[in-house]
């Protein structure tokens, strides 16, 4: 099927099916129009897909071969240069088109700026938003733009979606107060444990949208991202949390955002691609009766 706002890109290096028949549908988001520090997230989708060329499709941990999972890659969304809101509307429309022909599809965004998660949440209408991020992203406006990457969680909160955030280590006093006033729970990366994660997410309403801003990981793992931060989470912290979530909550959409850089095999893209394969492995393993 053809989508109004997508075009072909380098594809994920696994066997692919048509979006009508897919359980997992990849959409690249090559947008970095509101990036305030390190540019290059427009190359995130390309870099993540290129990094999958180096990965085995068999995920050891789950005894699952994701080459057997029905995955589609519908290319990249056609962005409106510099216009975060218009680009996220195109994402919303693309996902609405997809869900109209395949309501069982689980969209997976590869980005690209975190601002664009808004479009996916608008299309999928989850009850909860679980996010791994170094930043609260709860500003009302940033550099004059309410659709900046620094405002995405605020815009999503305004839709009435419950929010829980993990790995946080950067925000303003105003953002912290907004979170307190609005019942948004967040866990500092210093205090992060799997038990804390479970305690916070256990009572969240379903379905859940899951977002990973790659800067949640320590800067040593992800040196090329829009706003790198020291003191972040380990790879297994995030994998183990998502394992719990996949087993215990209905997730309807997933993204890995803020991957940037210019070279093939850059650490940030390797971390993102591996996390992508783990996520598909967990979900597909669950469906086929594995762990
Ligand atoms: Mn961030
Ligand atoms: Mn973010």
Tab-separated table of C-alpha atoms and ligand atoms in Angstrom:
chain	number	residue	atom	x	y	z
A	1	UNK	CA	0.000	0.000	0.000
A	2	UNK	CA	1.067	3.575	-0.588
A	3	UNK	CA	0.917	6.261	2.037
A	4	UNK	CA	0.283	9.918	1.286
A	5	UNK	CA	3.256	11.208	3.267
A	6	UNK	CA	5.987	8.555	3.094
A	7	UNK	CA	8.814	7.771	0.712
A	8	UNK	CA	11.181	4.850	0.361
A	9	UNK	CA	14.318	4.733	2.484
A	10	UNK	CA	17.034	2.203	3.298
A	11	UNK	CA	15.081	-0.679	4.840
A	12	UNK	CA	15.565	-2.679	7.996
A	13	UNK	CA	17.865	-5.655	7.366
A	14	UNK	CA	15.306	-8.394	8.103
A	15	UNK	CA	12.737	-10.159	5.881
A	16	UNK	CA	9.836	-7.748	5.376
A	17	UNK	CA	6.122	-8.113	4.675
A	18	UNK	CA	3.447	-5.681	3.432
A	19	UNK	CA	2.039	-3.285	6.024
A	20	UNK	CA	-1.413	-4.872	5.639
A	21	UNK	CA	0.008	-8.175	6.910
A	22	UNK	CA	2.462	-6.854	9.486
A	23	UNK	CA	2.386	-6.960	13.252
A	24	UNK	CA	5.275	-4.455	13.488
A	25	UNK	CA	5.450	-1.442	11.175
A	26	UNK	CA	8.593	0.685	11.061
A	27	UNK	CA	8.322	4.389	10.180
A	28	UNK	CA	11.398	6.621	9.985
A	29	UNK	CA	11.201	10.215	11.160
A	30	UNK	CA	14.137	12.177	9.679
A	31	UNK	CA	13.306	15.443	11.437
A	32	UNK	CA	15.604	17.650	13.550
A	33	UNK	CA	14.073	21.065	12.945
A	34	UNK	CA	13.906	22.198	16.602
A	35	UNK	CA	17.211	20.692	17.737
A	36	UNK	CA	18.831	23.100	20.176
A	37	UNK	CA	22.286	21.604	20.756
A	38	UNK	CA	23.758	18.776	18.664
A	39	UNK	CA	22.208	18.464	15.186
A	40	UNK	CA	21.849	15.342	13.052
A	41	UNK	CA	18.741	13.494	14.321
A	42	UNK	CA	17.464	13.681	10.719
A	43	UNK	CA	19.973	10.873	10.056
A	44	UNK	CA	18.673	8.764	12.958
A	45	UNK	CA	16.332	6.510	10.929
A	46	UNK	CA	19.042	5.820	8.338
A	47	UNK	CA	21.687	5.137	10.992
A	48	UNK	CA	19.477	2.777	13.005
A	49	UNK	CA	18.502	0.796	9.901
A	50	UNK	CA	22.151	0.621	8.794
A	51	UNK	CA	23.123	-0.647	12.249
A	52	UNK	CA	20.670	-3.560	11.837
A	53	UNK	CA	22.925	-4.845	9.005
A	54	UNK	CA	25.360	-5.920	11.734
A	55	UNK	CA	22.830	-7.713	13.962
A	56	UNK	CA	21.752	-11.359	14.105
A	57	UNK	CA	17.982	-11.642	13.732
A	58	UNK	CA	18.022	-14.433	16.337
A	59	UNK	CA	17.647	-12.909	19.804
A	60	UNK	CA	19.542	-15.246	22.145
A	61	UNK	CA	17.797	-14.150	25.323
A	62	UNK	CA	14.306	-15.115	24.129
A	63	UNK	CA	15.089	-17.945	21.694
A	64	UNK	CA	13.228	-15.896	19.073
A	65	UNK	CA	14.209	-15.250	15.466
A	66	UNK	CA	12.696	-11.948	14.454
A	67	UNK	CA	13.265	-12.901	10.811
A	68	UNK	CA	10.070	-14.933	11.365
A	69	UNK	CA	8.139	-11.965	12.753
A	70	UNK	CA	5.855	-10.069	10.341
A	71	UNK	CA	7.675	-6.749	10.074
A	72	UNK	CA	6.975	-4.003	7.520
A	73	UNK	CA	9.132	-0.966	6.865
A	74	UNK	CA	7.094	1.796	5.237
A	75	UNK	CA	10.031	4.145	4.786
A	76	UNK	CA	10.360	7.663	6.101
A	77	UNK	CA	7.719	10.289	6.694
A	78	UNK	CA	8.000	13.216	4.333
A	79	UNK	CA	8.877	16.049	6.709
A	80	UNK	CA	8.035	19.740	6.487
A	81	UNK	CA	11.486	21.262	6.973
A	82	UNK	CA	11.723	23.173	10.236
A	83	UNK	CA	8.010	22.705	11.022
A	84	UNK	CA	7.586	20.350	13.942
A	85	UNK	CA	3.801	20.603	14.172
A	86	UNK	CA	3.137	20.001	10.468
A	87	UNK	CA	5.558	17.070	10.422
A	88	UNK	CA	3.949	15.443	13.447
A	89	UNK	CA	0.531	15.869	11.798
A	90	UNK	CA	1.860	13.899	8.810
A	91	UNK	CA	2.965	11.147	11.185
A	92	UNK	CA	-0.490	11.119	12.719
A	93	UNK	CA	-2.124	10.866	9.276
A	94	UNK	CA	0.262	8.130	8.161
A	95	UNK	CA	-0.481	6.025	11.240
A	96	UNK	CA	-4.236	6.607	10.878
A	97	UNK	CA	-3.981	5.393	7.266
A	98	UNK	CA	-2.066	2.324	8.455
A	99	UNK	CA	-4.494	1.488	11.268
A	100	UNK	CA	-7.486	1.838	8.928
A	101	UNK	CA	-6.206	-1.112	6.867
A	102	UNK	CA	-4.439	-2.988	9.683
A	103	UNK	CA	-5.824	-2.270	13.152
A	104	UNK	CA	-3.488	-4.921	14.632
A	105	UNK	CA	-0.340	-3.116	13.489
A	106	UNK	CA	2.097	-1.890	16.114
A	107	UNK	CA	3.796	1.244	14.771
A	108	UNK	CA	7.475	1.660	15.659
A	109	UNK	CA	8.940	5.106	15.011
A	110	UNK	CA	12.670	5.535	14.494
A	111	UNK	CA	13.804	9.110	14.969
A	112	UNK	CA	14.457	11.771	14.641
A	113	UNK	CA	13.469	14.382	17.141
A	114	UNK	CA	11.409	13.511	20.201
A	115	UNK	CA	8.928	16.267	19.276
A	116	UNK	CA	7.522	13.860	16.694
A	117	UNK	CA	6.257	11.349	19.237
A	118	UNK	CA	3.252	13.673	19.576
A	119	UNK	CA	1.923	12.614	16.152
A	120	UNK	CA	2.064	8.934	17.057
A	121	UNK	CA	0.309	9.508	20.386
A	122	UNK	CA	-2.410	11.539	18.648
A	123	UNK	CA	-3.004	8.698	16.186
A	124	UNK	CA	-2.903	5.825	18.680
A	125	UNK	CA	-4.709	7.499	21.629
A	126	UNK	CA	-3.085	5.536	24.480
A	127	UNK	CA	-4.261	5.984	28.074
A	128	UNK	CA	-0.664	6.020	29.384
A	129	UNK	CA	2.688	7.287	28.145
A	130	UNK	CA	5.769	5.551	29.556
A	131	UNK	CA	8.994	7.272	28.585
A	132	UNK	CA	12.696	6.738	29.138
A	133	UNK	CA	14.442	10.093	28.853
A	134	UNK	CA	17.166	12.179	30.497
A	135	UNK	CA	14.798	15.151	30.241
A	136	UNK	CA	11.325	15.939	31.541
A	137	UNK	CA	10.296	17.557	28.217
A	138	UNK	CA	7.536	19.395	30.130
A	139	UNK	CA	8.251	22.965	29.043
A	140	UNK	CA	5.240	24.938	27.860
A	141	UNK	CA	7.377	26.456	25.112
A	142	UNK	CA	11.058	26.395	24.212
A	143	UNK	CA	12.874	28.938	22.053
A	144	UNK	CA	9.426	30.281	21.166
A	145	UNK	CA	8.124	26.936	19.938
A	146	UNK	CA	5.463	24.934	21.837
A	147	UNK	CA	6.230	21.960	19.556
A	148	UNK	CA	9.940	21.806	20.426
A	149	UNK	CA	11.523	18.509	21.525
A	150	UNK	CA	11.621	20.070	25.029
A	151	UNK	CA	7.799	20.334	25.165
A	152	UNK	CA	6.605	16.955	23.883
A	153	UNK	CA	5.629	15.447	27.249
A	154	UNK	CA	3.725	18.633	28.108
A	155	UNK	CA	1.688	18.450	24.880
A	156	UNK	CA	0.967	14.762	25.518
A	157	UNK	CA	-0.075	15.465	29.140
A	158	UNK	CA	-2.530	18.056	27.801
A	159	UNK	CA	-4.252	15.296	25.814
A	160	UNK	CA	-5.202	13.702	29.151
A	161	UNK	CA	-2.686	10.853	28.824
A	162	UNK	CA	-1.164	9.585	32.124
A	163	UNK	CA	2.623	9.877	32.140
A	164	UNK	CA	5.499	8.075	33.860
A	165	UNK	CA	9.146	8.961	33.191
A	166	UNK	CA	12.370	7.104	33.944
A	167	UNK	CA	16.055	7.991	33.845
A	168	UNK	CA	15.375	11.689	34.328
A	169	UNK	CA	18.296	13.933	35.309
A	170	UNK	CA	17.502	17.259	33.680
A	171	UNK	CA	14.632	19.712	33.971
A	172	UNK	CA	13.649	23.128	35.246
A	173	UNK	CA	11.947	24.004	38.526
A	174	UNK	CA	8.860	24.977	36.541
A	175	UNK	CA	8.762	21.550	34.865
A	176	UNK	CA	9.110	19.777	38.213
A	177	UNK	CA	6.224	21.822	39.607
A	178	UNK	CA	4.101	21.098	36.534
A	179	UNK	CA	4.749	17.385	37.049
A	180	UNK	CA	3.765	17.598	40.716
A	181	UNK	CA	0.571	19.543	39.995
A	182	UNK	CA	-0.460	17.111	37.267
A	183	UNK	CA	0.353	13.795	38.956
A	184	UNK	CA	3.151	12.971	36.522
A	185	UNK	CA	5.489	10.470	38.138
A	186	UNK	CA	9.170	10.530	37.285
A	187	UNK	CA	12.203	8.652	38.593
A	188	UNK	CA	15.662	10.190	38.678
A	189	UNK	CA	18.335	8.087	36.983
A	190	UNK	CA	20.243	8.062	40.303
A	191	UNK	CA	17.345	6.345	42.060
A	192	UNK	CA	16.352	4.080	39.191
A	193	UNK	CA	15.796	0.363	39.901
A	194	UNK	CA	13.563	-2.223	38.245
A	195	UNK	CA	11.495	-2.384	41.451
A	196	UNK	CA	10.901	1.362	41.319
A	197	UNK	CA	9.879	1.085	37.687
A	198	UNK	CA	7.368	-1.683	38.429
A	199	UNK	CA	5.922	0.216	41.400
A	200	UNK	CA	5.243	3.259	39.224
A	201	UNK	CA	3.911	1.552	36.078
A	202	UNK	CA	1.910	-1.240	37.729
A	203	UNK	CA	-1.235	0.835	38.121
A	204	UNK	CA	-1.079	2.773	34.863
A	205	UNK	CA	-4.149	2.372	32.657
A	206	UNK	CA	-3.824	0.510	29.339
A	207	UNK	CA	-3.138	0.725	26.496
A	208	UNK	CA	0.354	2.144	26.838
A	209	UNK	CA	2.549	4.050	24.394
A	210	UNK	CA	6.247	3.422	25.075
A	211	UNK	CA	8.877	5.966	24.088
A	212	UNK	CA	12.653	5.765	24.406
A	213	UNK	CA	14.567	9.012	24.011
A	214	UNK	CA	18.002	7.538	23.391
A	215	UNK	CA	19.585	10.155	25.669
A	216	UNK	CA	18.224	8.205	28.651
A	217	UNK	CA	21.351	6.068	28.337
A	218	UNK	CA	24.592	7.330	29.735
A	219	UNK	CA	26.403	9.672	27.355
A	220	UNK	CA	29.222	7.131	27.087
A	221	UNK	CA	26.797	4.784	25.283
A	222	UNK	CA	25.097	7.409	23.134
A	223	UNK	CA	27.569	10.200	22.349
A	224	UNK	CA	25.693	11.430	19.267
A	225	UNK	CA	22.259	12.656	20.302
A	226	UNK	CA	20.606	16.076	20.363
A	227	UNK	CA	21.088	16.831	24.075
A	228	UNK	CA	23.518	14.330	25.686
A	229	UNK	CA	23.542	14.036	29.513
A	230	UNK	CA	25.951	12.379	31.929
A	231	UNK	CA	24.816	9.912	34.589
A	232	UNK	CA	22.348	7.856	32.565
A	233	UNK	CA	20.934	4.346	32.572
A	234	UNK	CA	22.647	1.144	31.439
A	235	UNK	CA	21.466	-0.841	28.409
A	236	UNK	CA	20.113	-3.686	30.574
A	237	UNK	CA	18.211	-1.301	32.865
A	238	UNK	CA	16.030	-0.305	29.933
A	239	UNK	CA	15.779	-3.797	28.394
A	240	UNK	CA	14.654	-5.336	31.710
A	241	UNK	CA	12.057	-2.619	32.305
A	242	UNK	CA	10.611	-3.109	28.833
A	243	UNK	CA	10.564	-6.891	29.366
A	244	UNK	CA	8.345	-6.335	32.407
A	245	UNK	CA	6.121	-3.909	30.518
A	246	UNK	CA	5.700	-6.220	27.520
A	247	UNK	CA	4.727	-9.113	29.805
A	248	UNK	CA	2.320	-7.112	31.921
A	249	UNK	CA	0.810	-4.275	29.890
A	250	UNK	CA	-0.750	-3.868	26.464
A	251	UNK	CA	1.560	-1.656	24.425
A	252	UNK	CA	0.135	-0.163	21.209
A	253	UNK	CA	3.080	1.879	19.956
A	254	UNK	CA	6.809	2.233	20.467
A	255	UNK	CA	9.534	4.602	19.425
A	256	UNK	CA	13.285	5.132	19.664
A	257	UNK	CA	14.069	8.809	19.169
A	258	UNK	CA	16.886	11.348	19.170
A	259	UNK	CA	19.460	9.125	17.482
A	260	UNK	CA	21.935	11.349	15.643
A	261	UNK	CA	25.383	11.139	14.112
A	262	UNK	CA	27.063	10.996	10.756
A	263	UNK	CA	28.846	7.636	10.524
A	264	UNK	CA	27.783	4.048	9.939
A	265	UNK	CA	28.109	2.025	13.138
A	266	UNK	CA	28.187	4.970	15.491
A	267	UNK	CA	27.580	3.789	19.096
A	268	UNK	CA	24.248	5.599	19.450
A	269	UNK	CA	22.815	3.815	16.418
A	270	UNK	CA	24.180	0.440	17.562
A	271	UNK	CA	22.428	0.840	20.926
A	272	UNK	CA	19.195	1.892	19.195
A	273	UNK	CA	19.213	-0.976	16.671
A	274	UNK	CA	19.909	-3.568	19.361
A	275	UNK	CA	17.101	-2.190	21.513
A	276	UNK	CA	14.775	-2.357	18.496
A	277	UNK	CA	15.575	-6.050	17.930
A	278	UNK	CA	15.098	-6.773	21.640
A	279	UNK	CA	11.719	-5.064	21.610
A	280	UNK	CA	10.467	-6.988	18.569
A	281	UNK	CA	11.933	-10.189	20.032
A	282	UNK	CA	10.076	-9.687	23.320
A	283	UNK	CA	6.763	-8.945	21.653
A	284	UNK	CA	7.019	-11.708	19.084
A	285	UNK	CA	8.316	-14.228	21.629
A	286	UNK	CA	5.344	-13.484	23.837
A	287	UNK	CA	2.917	-14.045	20.966
A	288	UNK	CA	4.545	-17.295	19.897
A	289	UNK	CA	4.548	-18.642	23.471
A	290	UNK	CA	8.190	-17.968	24.333
A	291	UNK	CA	9.406	-16.171	27.420
B	1	LIG	MN1	16.073	13.779	26.223
B	2	LIG	MN1	13.033	13.768	25.046
